[in-house]
mmCIF file of C-alpha atoms and ligand atoms in Angstrom:
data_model
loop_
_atom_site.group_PDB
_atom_site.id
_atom_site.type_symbol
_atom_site.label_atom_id
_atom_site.label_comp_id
_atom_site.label_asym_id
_atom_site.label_seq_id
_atom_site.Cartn_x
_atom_site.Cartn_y
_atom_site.Cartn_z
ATOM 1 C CA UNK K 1 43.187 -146.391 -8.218
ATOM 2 C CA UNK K 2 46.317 -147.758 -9.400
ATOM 3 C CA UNK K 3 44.974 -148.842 -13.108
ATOM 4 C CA UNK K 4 43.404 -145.202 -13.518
ATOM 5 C CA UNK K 5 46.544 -143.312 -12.151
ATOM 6 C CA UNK K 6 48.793 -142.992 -15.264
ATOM 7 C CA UNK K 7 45.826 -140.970 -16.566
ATOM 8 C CA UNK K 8 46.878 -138.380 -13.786
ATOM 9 C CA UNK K 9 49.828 -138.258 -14.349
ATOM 10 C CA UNK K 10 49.894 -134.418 -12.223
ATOM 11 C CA UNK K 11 50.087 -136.647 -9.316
ATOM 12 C CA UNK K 12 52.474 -138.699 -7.900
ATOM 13 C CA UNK K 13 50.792 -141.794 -5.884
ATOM 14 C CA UNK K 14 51.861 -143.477 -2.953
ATOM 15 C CA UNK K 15 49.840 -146.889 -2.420
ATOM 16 C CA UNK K 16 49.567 -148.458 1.429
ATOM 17 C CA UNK K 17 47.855 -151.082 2.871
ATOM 18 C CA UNK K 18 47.603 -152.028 6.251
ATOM 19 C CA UNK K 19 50.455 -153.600 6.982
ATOM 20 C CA UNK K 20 52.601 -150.008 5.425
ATOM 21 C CA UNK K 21 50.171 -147.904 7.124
ATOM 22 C CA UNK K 22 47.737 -149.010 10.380
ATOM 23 C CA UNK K 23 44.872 -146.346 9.690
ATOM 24 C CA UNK K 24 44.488 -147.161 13.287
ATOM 25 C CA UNK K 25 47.988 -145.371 14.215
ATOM 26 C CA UNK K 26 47.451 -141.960 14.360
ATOM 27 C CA UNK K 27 50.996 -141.517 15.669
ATOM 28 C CA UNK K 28 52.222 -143.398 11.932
ATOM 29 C CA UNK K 29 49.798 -141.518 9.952
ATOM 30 C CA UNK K 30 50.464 -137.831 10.964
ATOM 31 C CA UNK K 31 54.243 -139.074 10.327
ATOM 32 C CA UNK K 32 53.515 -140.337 7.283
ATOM 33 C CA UNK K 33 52.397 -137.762 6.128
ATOM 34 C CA UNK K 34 55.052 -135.355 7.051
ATOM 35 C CA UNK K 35 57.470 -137.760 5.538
ATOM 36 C CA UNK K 36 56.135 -137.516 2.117
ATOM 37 C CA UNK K 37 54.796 -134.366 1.944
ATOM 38 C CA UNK K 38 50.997 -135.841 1.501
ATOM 39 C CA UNK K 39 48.755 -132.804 0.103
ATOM 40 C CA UNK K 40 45.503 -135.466 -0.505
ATOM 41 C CA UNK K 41 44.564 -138.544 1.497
ATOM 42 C CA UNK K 42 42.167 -140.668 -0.306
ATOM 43 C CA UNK K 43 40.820 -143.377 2.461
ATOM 44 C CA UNK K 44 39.731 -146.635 0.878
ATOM 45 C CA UNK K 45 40.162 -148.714 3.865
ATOM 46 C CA UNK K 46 37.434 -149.850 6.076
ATOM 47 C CA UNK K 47 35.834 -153.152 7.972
ATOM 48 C CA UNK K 48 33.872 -154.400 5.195
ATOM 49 C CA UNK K 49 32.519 -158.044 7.029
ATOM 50 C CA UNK K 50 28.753 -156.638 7.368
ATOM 51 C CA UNK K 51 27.711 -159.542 9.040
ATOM 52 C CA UNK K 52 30.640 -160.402 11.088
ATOM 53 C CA UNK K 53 30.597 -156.561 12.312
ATOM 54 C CA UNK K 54 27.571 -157.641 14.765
ATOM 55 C CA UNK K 55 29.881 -159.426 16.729
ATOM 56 C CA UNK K 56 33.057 -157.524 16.236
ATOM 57 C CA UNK K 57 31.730 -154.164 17.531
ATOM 58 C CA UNK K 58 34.979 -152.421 18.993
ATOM 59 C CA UNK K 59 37.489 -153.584 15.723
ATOM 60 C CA UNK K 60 34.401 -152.469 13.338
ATOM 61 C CA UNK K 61 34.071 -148.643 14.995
ATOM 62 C CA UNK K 62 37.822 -148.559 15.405
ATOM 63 C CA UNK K 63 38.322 -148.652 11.666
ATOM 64 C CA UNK K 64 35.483 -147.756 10.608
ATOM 65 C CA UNK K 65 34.604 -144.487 12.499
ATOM 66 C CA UNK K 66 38.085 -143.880 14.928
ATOM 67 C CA UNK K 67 40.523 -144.148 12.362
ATOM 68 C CA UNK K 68 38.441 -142.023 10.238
ATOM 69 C CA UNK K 69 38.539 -139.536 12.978
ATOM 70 C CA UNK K 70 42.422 -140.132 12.931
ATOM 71 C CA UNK K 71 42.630 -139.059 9.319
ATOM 72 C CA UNK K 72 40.646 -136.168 9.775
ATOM 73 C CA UNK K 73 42.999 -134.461 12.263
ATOM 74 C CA UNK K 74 46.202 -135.488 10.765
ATOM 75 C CA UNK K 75 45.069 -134.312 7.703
ATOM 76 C CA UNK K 76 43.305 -130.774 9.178
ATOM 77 C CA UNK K 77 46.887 -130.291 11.286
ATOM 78 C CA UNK K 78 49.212 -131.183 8.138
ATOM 79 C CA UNK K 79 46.826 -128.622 5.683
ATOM 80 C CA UNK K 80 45.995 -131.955 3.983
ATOM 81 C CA UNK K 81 42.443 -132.607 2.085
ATOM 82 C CA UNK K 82 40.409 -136.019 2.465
ATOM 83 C CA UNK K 83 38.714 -138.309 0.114
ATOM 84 C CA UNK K 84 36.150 -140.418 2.050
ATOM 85 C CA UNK K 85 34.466 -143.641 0.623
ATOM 86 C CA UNK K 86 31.090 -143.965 2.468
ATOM 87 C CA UNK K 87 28.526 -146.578 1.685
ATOM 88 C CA UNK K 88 24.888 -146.785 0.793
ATOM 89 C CA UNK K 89 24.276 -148.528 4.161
ATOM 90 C CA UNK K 90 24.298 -145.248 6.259
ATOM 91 C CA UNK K 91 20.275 -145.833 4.954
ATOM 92 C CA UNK K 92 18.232 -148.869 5.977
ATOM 93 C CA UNK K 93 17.034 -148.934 1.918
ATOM 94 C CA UNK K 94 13.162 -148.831 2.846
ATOM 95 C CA UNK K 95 12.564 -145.954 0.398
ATOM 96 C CA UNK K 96 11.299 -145.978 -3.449
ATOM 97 C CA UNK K 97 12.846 -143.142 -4.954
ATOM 98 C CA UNK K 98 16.577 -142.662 -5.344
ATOM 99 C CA UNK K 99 18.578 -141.220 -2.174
ATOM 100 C CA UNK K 100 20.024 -137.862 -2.025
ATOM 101 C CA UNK K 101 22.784 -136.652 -0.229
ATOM 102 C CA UNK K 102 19.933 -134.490 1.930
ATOM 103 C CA UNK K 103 18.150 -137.548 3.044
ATOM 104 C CA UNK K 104 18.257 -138.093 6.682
ATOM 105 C CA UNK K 105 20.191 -140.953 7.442
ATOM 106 C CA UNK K 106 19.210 -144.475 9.518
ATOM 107 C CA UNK K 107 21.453 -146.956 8.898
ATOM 108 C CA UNK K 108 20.110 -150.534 10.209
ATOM 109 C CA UNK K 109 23.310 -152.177 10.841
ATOM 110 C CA UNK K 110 26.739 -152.143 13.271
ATOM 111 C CA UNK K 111 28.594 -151.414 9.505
ATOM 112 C CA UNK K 112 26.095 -148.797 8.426
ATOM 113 C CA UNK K 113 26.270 -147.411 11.866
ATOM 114 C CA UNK K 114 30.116 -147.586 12.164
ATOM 115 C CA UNK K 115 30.152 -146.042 8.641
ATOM 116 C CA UNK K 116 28.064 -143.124 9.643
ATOM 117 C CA UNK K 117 30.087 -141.763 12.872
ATOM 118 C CA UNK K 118 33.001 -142.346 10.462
ATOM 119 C CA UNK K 119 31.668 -139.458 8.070
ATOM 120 C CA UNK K 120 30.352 -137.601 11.333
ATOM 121 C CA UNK K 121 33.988 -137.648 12.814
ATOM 122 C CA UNK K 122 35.410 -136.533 9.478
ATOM 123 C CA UNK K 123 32.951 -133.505 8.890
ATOM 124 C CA UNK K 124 33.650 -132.633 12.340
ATOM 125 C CA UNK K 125 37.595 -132.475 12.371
ATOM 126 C CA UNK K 126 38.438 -131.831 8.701
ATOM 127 C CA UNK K 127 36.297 -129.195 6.702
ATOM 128 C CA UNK K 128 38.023 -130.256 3.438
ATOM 129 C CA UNK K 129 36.542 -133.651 2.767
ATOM 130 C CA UNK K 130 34.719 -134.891 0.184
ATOM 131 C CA UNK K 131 32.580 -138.361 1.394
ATOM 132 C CA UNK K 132 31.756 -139.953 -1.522
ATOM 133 C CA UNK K 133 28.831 -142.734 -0.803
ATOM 134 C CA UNK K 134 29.103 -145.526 -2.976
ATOM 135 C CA UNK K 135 27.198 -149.171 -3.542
ATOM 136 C CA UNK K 136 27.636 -152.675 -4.957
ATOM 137 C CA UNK K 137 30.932 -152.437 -5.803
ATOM 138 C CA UNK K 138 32.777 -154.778 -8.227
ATOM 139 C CA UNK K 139 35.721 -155.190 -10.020
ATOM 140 C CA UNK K 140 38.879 -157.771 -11.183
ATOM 141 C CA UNK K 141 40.274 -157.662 -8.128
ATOM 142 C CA UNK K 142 39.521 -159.393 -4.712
ATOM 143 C CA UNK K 143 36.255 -161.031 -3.803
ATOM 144 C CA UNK K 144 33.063 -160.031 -5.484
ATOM 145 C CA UNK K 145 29.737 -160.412 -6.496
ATOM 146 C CA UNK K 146 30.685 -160.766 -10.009
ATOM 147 C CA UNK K 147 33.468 -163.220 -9.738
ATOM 148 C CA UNK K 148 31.207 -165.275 -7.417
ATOM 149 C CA UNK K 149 28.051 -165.945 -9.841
ATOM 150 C CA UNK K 150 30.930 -166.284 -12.492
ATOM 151 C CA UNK K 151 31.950 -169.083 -10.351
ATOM 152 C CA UNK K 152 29.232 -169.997 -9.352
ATOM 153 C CA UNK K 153 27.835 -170.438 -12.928
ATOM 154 C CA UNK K 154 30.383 -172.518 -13.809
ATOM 155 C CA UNK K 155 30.006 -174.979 -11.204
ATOM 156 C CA UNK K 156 26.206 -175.179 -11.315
ATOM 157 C CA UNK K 157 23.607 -175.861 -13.491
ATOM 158 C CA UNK K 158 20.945 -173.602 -11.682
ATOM 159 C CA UNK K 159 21.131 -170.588 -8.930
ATOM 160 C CA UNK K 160 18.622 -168.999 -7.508
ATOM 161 C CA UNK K 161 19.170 -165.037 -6.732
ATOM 162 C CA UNK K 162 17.054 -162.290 -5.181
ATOM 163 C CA UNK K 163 15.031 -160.221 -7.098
ATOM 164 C CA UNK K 164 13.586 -158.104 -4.304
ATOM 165 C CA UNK K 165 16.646 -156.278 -3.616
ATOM 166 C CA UNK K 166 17.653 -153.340 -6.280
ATOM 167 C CA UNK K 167 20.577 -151.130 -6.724
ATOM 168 C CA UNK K 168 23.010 -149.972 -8.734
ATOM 169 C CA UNK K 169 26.024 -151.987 -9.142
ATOM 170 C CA UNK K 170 29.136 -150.118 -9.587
ATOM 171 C CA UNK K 171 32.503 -151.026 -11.294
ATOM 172 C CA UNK K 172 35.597 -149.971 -9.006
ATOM 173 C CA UNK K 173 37.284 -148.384 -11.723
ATOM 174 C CA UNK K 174 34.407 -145.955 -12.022
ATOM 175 C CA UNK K 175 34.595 -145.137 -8.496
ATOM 176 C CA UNK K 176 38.513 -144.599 -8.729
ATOM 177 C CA UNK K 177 38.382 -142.746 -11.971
ATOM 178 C CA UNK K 178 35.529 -140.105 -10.178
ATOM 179 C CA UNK K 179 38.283 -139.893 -7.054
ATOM 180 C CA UNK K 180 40.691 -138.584 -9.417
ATOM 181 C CA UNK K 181 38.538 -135.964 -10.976
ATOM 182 C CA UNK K 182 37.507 -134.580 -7.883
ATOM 183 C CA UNK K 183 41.197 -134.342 -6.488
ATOM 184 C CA UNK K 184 41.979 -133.002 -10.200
ATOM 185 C CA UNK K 185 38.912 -130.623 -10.057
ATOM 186 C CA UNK K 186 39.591 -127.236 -10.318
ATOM 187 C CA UNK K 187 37.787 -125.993 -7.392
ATOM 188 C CA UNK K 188 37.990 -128.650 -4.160
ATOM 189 C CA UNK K 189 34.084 -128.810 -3.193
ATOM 190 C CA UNK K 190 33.788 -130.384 0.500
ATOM 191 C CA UNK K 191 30.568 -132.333 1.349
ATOM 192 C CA UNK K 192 28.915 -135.550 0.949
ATOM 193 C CA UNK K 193 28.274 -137.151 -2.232
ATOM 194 C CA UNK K 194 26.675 -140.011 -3.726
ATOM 195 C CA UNK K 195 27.913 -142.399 -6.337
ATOM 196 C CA UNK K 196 27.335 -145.417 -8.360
ATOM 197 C CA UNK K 197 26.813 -146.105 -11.983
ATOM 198 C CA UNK K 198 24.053 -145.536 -13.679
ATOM 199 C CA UNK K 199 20.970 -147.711 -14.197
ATOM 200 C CA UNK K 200 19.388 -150.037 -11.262
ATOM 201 C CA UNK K 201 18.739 -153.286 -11.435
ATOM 202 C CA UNK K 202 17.883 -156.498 -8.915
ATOM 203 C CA UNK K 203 20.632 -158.736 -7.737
ATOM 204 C CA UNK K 204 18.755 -161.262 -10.100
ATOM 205 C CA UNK K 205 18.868 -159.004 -13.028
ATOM 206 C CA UNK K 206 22.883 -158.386 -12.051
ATOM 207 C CA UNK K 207 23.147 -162.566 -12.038
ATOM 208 C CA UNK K 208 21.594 -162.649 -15.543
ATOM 209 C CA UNK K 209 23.737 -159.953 -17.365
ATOM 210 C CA UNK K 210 27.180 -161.422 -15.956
ATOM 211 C CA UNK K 211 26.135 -164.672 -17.314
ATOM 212 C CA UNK K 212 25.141 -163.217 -20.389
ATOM 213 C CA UNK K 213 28.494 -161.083 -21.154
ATOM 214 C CA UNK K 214 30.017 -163.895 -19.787
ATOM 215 C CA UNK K 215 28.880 -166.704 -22.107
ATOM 216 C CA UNK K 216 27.738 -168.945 -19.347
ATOM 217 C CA UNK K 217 25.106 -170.694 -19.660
ATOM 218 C CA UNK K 218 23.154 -171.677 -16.190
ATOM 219 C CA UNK K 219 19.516 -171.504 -15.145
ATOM 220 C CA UNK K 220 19.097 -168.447 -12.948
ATOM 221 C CA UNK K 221 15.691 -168.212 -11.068
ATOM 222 C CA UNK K 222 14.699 -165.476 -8.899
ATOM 223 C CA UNK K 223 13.736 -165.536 -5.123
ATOM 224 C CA UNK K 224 12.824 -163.355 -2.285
ATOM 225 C CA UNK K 225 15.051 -161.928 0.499
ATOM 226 C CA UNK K 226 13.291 -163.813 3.133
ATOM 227 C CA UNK K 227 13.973 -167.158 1.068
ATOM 228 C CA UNK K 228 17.853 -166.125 1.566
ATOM 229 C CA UNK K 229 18.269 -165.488 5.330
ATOM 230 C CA UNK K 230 21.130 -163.054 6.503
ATOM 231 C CA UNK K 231 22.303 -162.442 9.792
ATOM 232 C CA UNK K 232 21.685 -158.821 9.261
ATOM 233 C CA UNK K 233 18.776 -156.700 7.421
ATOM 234 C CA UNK K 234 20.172 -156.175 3.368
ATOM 235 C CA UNK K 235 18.433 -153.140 1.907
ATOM 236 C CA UNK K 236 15.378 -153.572 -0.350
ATOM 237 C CA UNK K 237 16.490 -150.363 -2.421
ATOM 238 C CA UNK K 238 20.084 -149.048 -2.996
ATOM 239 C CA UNK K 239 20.103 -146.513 -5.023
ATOM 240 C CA UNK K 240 21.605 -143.270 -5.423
ATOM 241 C CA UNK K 241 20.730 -140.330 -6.211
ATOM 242 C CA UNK K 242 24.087 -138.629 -8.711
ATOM 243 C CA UNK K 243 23.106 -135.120 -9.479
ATOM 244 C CA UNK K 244 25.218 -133.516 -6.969
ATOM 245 C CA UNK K 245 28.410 -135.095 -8.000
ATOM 246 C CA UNK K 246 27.576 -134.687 -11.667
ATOM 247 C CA UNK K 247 27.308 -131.166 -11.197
ATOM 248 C CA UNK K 248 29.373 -130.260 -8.720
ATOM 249 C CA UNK K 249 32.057 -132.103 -10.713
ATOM 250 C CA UNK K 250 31.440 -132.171 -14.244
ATOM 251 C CA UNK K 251 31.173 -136.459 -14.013
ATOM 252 C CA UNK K 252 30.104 -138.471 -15.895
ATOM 253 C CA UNK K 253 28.728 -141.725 -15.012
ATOM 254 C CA UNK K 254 28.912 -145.192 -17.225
ATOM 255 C CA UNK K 255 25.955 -147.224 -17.475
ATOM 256 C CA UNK K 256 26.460 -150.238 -15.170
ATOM 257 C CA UNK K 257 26.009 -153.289 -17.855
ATOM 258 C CA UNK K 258 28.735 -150.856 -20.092
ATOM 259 C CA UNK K 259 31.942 -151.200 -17.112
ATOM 260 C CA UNK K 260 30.207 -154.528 -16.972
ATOM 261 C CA UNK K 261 31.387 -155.526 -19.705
ATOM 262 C CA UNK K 262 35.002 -154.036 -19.673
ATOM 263 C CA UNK K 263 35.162 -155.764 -15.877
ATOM 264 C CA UNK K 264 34.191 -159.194 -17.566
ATOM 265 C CA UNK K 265 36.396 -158.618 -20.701
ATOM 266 C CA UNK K 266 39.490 -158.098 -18.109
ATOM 267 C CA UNK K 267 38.583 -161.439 -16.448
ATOM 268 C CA UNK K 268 38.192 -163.310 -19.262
ATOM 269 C CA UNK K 269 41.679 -162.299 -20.526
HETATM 270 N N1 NAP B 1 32.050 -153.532 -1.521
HETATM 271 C C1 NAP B 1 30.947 -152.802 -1.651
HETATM 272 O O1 NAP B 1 29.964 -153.220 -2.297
HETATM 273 C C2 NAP B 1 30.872 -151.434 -1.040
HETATM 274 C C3 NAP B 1 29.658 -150.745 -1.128
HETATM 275 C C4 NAP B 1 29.582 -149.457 -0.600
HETATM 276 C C5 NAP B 1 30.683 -148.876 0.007
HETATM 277 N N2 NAP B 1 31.830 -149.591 0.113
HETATM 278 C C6 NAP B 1 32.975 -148.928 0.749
HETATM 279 O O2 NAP B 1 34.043 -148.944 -0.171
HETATM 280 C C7 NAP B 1 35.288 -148.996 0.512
HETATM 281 C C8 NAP B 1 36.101 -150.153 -0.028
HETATM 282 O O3 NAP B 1 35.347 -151.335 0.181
HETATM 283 P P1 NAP B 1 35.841 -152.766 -0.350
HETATM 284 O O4 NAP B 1 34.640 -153.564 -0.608
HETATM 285 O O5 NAP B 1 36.883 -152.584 -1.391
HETATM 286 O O6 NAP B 1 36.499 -153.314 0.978
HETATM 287 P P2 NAP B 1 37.641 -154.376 1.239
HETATM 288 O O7 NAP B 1 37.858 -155.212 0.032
HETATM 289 O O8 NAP B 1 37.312 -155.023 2.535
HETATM 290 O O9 NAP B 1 38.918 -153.435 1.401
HETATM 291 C C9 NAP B 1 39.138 -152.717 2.578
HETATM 292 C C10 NAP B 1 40.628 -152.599 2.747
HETATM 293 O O10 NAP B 1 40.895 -151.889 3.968
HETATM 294 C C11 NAP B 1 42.056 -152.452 4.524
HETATM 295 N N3 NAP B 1 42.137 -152.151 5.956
HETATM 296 C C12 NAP B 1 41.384 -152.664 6.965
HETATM 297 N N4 NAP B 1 41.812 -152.152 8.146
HETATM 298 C C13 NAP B 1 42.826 -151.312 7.883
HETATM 299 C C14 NAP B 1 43.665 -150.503 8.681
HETATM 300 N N5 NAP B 1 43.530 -150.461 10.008
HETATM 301 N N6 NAP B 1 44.626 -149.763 8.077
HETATM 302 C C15 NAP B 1 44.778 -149.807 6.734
HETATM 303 N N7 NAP B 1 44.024 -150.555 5.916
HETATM 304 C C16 NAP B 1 43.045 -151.307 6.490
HETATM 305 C C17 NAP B 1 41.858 -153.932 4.285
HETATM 306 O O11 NAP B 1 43.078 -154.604 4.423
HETATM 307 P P3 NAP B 1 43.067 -156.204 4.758
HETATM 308 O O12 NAP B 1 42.392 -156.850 3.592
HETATM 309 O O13 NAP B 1 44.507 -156.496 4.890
HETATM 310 O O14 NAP B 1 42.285 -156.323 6.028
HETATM 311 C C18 NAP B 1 41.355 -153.936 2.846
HETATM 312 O O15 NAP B 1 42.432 -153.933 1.933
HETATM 313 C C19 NAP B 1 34.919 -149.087 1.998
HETATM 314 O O16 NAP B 1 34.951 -147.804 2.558
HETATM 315 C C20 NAP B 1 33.495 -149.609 1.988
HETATM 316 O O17 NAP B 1 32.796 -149.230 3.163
HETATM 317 C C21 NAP B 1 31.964 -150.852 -0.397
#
């Protein structure tokens, strides 16, 4: 959000993380709020540990699905609109064709489930929200996928990666970049919507482009989820359907080996 902000430069941004702003506080965020005369909340933050949420129940709900609710009445009270991000994981990823934003929902897991009263208790206290559902997510910063099998690829001569798994992985600065133009749209839209870059592809094939862009050279062979035990069920397909957002919108969406590329080219500099 901050990289793609000068290109808005309508807006002026105020950045807080957790320990400017406990999501948590609804006391601190309605006076927040006041304080700088807040017209837009865009709410990034969220309990992300998917596996460590089985255990961690109460925090996991509190930020994921609370909080949320929290945001939804300080901003309905103040005359403020929402920006959601939502997850791919409200589904359990059993189905073959690409989910819309119709699709009845089941998610398999404390995150997924956390995630999903989170949207319920924002639909249900602030009517102008826009969820936007998003999937394997990537960019410079922080811990990721990408930087991992870079590492990872580095280290090692061979990796072995799932192949049974497919989605669409999405570069962060894609995600923030469609935030911007829905805040900057001319006509606020409420609702759910999905989003991701274009193009799907295995975890496997993901593992075998990064190394490509990235000039390393590593044996990469593919294996099956149930040769890769996780605490908790991963889905077997990920992707989303984008024709809502496009239209709604006007968006267009990168091809995911194309921010790929720009994500790697940052890296590597
Ligand atoms: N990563 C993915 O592949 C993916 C896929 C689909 C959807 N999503 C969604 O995308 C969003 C961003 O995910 P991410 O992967 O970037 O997650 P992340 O790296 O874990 O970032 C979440 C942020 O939320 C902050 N936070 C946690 N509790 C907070 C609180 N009480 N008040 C204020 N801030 C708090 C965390 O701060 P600390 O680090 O200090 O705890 C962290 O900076 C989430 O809504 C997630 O559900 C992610």
């Amino acid at each position: 959000m901050q990289q793609a902000a000068p290109r808005f430069p309508q807006f002026t941004f105020i950045y807080t993380d957790v320990d400017e702003l406990d999501i948590c506080n609804k006391i601190a965020l309605d006076a927040f709020v006041k304080a700088n005369g807040v017209n837009v909340i865009v709410n990034c933050a969220a309990y992300t540990a998917v596996d460590k949420a089985e255990d961690d129940v109460d925090l996991c709900y509190k930020i994921n699905a609370e909080a949320v609710r929290n945001i939804g009445e300080v901003a309905t009270a103040n005359g403020v609109k929402v920006v959601h991000v939502s997850t791919d994981y409200v589904f359990d990823g059993t189905n073959y064709f690409p989910y819309s934003e119709d699709q009845a929902v089941c998610p398999a897991t404390i995150y997924g489930k956390s995630k999903l009263a989170g949207e319920e208790a924002l639909l249900e206290t602030c009517p102008q929200s826009v969820i936007l559902r998003t999937a394997w997510l990537y960019s410079s910063f922080g811990n990721n996928f990408v930087k991992t099998m870079m590492k990872l690829g580095t280290e090692r001569d061979a990796l072995t990666v799932i192949f049974d798994q497919v989605g669409s992985p999405t570069y962060a600065a894609d995600l923030a970049e469609a935030i911007l133009q829905v805040i900057s749209h001319e006509t606020f839209v409420p609702g759910i919507y999905h989003f991701s870059d274009e193009g799907v592809c295995s975890w496997y094939d993901f593992t075998k482009t990064i190394h490509r862009i990235a000039g390393i050279i590593c044996d990469v062979k593919p294996i099956e989820t149930k040769d890769y035990p996780a605490k908790t069920p991963r889905p077997h397909y990920s992707v989303l359907n984008k024709a809502k957002i496009k239209k709604t919108y006007g968006i267009t969406i990168p091809h995911w080996e194309e921010s790929l590329e720009k994500c790697i080219e940052l890296l590597k500099a």
